[in-house]
XYZ file of C-alpha atoms in Angstrom:
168
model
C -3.907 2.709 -22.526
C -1.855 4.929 -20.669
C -0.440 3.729 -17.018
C 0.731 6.144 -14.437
C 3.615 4.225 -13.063
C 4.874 6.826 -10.652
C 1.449 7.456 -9.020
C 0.815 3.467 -8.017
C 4.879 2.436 -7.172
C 7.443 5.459 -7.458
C 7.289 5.943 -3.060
C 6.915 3.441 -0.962
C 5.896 3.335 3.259
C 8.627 3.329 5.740
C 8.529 1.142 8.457
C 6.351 2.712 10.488
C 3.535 2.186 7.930
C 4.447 -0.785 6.932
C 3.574 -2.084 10.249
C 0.000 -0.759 9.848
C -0.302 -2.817 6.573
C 0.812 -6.194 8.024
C -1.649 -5.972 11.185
C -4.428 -5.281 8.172
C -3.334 -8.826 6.471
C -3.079 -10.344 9.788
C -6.719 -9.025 10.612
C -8.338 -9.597 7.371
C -7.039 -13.264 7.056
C -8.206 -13.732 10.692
C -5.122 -14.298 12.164
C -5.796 -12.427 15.472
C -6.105 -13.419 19.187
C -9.369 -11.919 19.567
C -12.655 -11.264 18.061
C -13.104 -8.315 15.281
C -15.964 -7.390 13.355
C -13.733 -6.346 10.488
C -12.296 -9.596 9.557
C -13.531 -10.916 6.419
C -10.568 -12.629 4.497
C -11.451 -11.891 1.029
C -8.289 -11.187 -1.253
C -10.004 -8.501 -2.200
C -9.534 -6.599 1.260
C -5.819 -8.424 1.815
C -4.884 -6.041 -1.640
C -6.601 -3.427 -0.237
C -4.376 -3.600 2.843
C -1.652 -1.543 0.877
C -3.864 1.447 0.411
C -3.460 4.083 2.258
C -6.663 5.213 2.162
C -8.190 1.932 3.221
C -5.693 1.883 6.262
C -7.266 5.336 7.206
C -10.711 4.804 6.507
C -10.625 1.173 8.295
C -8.589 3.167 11.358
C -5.911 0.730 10.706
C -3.537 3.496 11.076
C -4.192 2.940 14.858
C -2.086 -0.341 14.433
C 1.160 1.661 12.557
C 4.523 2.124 14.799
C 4.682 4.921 17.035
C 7.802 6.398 14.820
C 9.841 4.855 12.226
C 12.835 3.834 14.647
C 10.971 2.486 17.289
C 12.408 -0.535 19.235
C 8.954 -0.944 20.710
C 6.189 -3.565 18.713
C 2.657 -3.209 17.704
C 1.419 -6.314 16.890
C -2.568 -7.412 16.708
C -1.274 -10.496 17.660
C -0.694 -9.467 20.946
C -3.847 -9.583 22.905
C -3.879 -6.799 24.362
C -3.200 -4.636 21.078
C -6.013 -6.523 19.750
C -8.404 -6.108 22.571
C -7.289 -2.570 22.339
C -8.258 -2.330 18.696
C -11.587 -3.880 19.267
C -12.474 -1.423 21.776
C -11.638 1.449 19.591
C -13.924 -0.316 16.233
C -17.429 -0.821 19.145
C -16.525 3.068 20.257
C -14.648 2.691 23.398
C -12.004 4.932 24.947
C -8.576 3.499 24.651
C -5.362 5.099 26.278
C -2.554 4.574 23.594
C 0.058 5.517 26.500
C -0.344 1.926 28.088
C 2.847 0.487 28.520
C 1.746 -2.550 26.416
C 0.281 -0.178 23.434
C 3.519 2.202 23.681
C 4.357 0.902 20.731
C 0.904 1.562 18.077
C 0.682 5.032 17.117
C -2.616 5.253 18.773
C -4.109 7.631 16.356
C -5.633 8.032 12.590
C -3.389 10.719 11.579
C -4.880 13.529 9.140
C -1.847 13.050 6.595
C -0.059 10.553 5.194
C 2.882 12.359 3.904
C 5.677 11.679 7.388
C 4.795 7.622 5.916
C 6.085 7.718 3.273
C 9.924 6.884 2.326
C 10.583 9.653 0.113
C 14.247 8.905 0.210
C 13.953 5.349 -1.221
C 11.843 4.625 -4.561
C 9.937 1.278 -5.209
C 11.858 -1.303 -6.151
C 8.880 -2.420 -9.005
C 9.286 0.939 -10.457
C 12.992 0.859 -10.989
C 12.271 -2.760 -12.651
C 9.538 -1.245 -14.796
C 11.803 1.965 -15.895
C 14.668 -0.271 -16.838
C 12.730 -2.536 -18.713
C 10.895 0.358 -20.275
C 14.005 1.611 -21.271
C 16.391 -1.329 -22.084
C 14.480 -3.820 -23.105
C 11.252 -2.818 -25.006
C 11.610 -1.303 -28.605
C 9.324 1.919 -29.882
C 7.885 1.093 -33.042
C 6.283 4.103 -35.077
C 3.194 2.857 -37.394
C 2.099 5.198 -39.944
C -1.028 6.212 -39.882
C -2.211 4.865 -43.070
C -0.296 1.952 -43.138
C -2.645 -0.597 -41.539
C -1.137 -3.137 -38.879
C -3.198 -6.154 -38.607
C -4.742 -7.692 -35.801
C -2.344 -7.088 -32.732
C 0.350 -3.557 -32.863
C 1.368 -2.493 -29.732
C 3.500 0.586 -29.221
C 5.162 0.926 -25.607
C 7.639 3.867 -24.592
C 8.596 5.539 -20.865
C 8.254 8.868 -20.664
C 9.614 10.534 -17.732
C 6.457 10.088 -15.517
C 5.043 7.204 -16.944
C 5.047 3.902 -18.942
C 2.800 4.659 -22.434
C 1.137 2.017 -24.191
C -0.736 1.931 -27.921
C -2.923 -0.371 -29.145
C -3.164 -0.726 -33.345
C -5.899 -2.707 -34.553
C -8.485 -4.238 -36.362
């Protein structure tokens, strides 16, 4: 088994983005002032919420903050951001630039890449490299030598945590 540790948790969304993902929870678990044909509350869809490619394809990227510093809010609690969404997921022409949707980015942006904190690495990789490295032993197992029922070999390397299963 080989996990790709750096791919799933080495960046992480800035703030910006992270407002996109709690709107998804807050929509999927139904928690929303108005009606929305893409609530479903399965925890399924609330994991899926972290994706970004869910947040794009579901247009949830509507719902992000207009920049990373801004003072303003986006909230599908609000009514009218909700209302606002809903209009956008039945095909209806919504103007972003209302002073009560100043605050949503108002658009499905092409790239991800200005969401992400590059600056700042997850805080579940640094755990997972310091355990890697600290705390969990590399065993070597000959290749003839058999090992029984249950050998497990784990290492980091500098992209990724390995793991080996031995076995009968």
């Amino acid at each position: 088994m080989f996990a790709n540790s750096r791919q799933w948790c080495e960046n992480r969304f800035n703030e910006a983005a992270v407002n996109a993902v709690r709107n998804c929870r807050l929509i999927v678990r139904g928690n929303v002032p108005c009606t929305l044909s893409l609530t479903s509350g399965t925890h399924k869809e609330i994991r899926e919420c972290n994706s970004p490619q869910y947040l794009v394809n579901k247009r949830l990227m509507l719902l992000a903050l207009v920049d990373n510093a801004s003072s303003l809010s986006c909230s599908i609690e609000d009514p009218a951001v909700c209302n606002a969404f809903n209009d956008v997921l039945v095909g209806k022409h919504v103007d972003w630039k209302r002073a009560e949707l100043r605050g949503c980015l108002g658009q499905v942006p092409e790239n991800l890449d200005k969401f992400k904190d590059r600056g700042t690495s997850s805080d579940l990789y640094k755990y997972l490299m310091l355990y890697a490295h600290h705390r969990v032993r590399r065993h070597h197992l000959p290749a003839q030598e058999p090992c029984g029922k249950r050998c497990i070999e784990v290492h980091a390397t500098s992209n990724a945590l390995v793991v080996n299963k031995y076995g009968n």
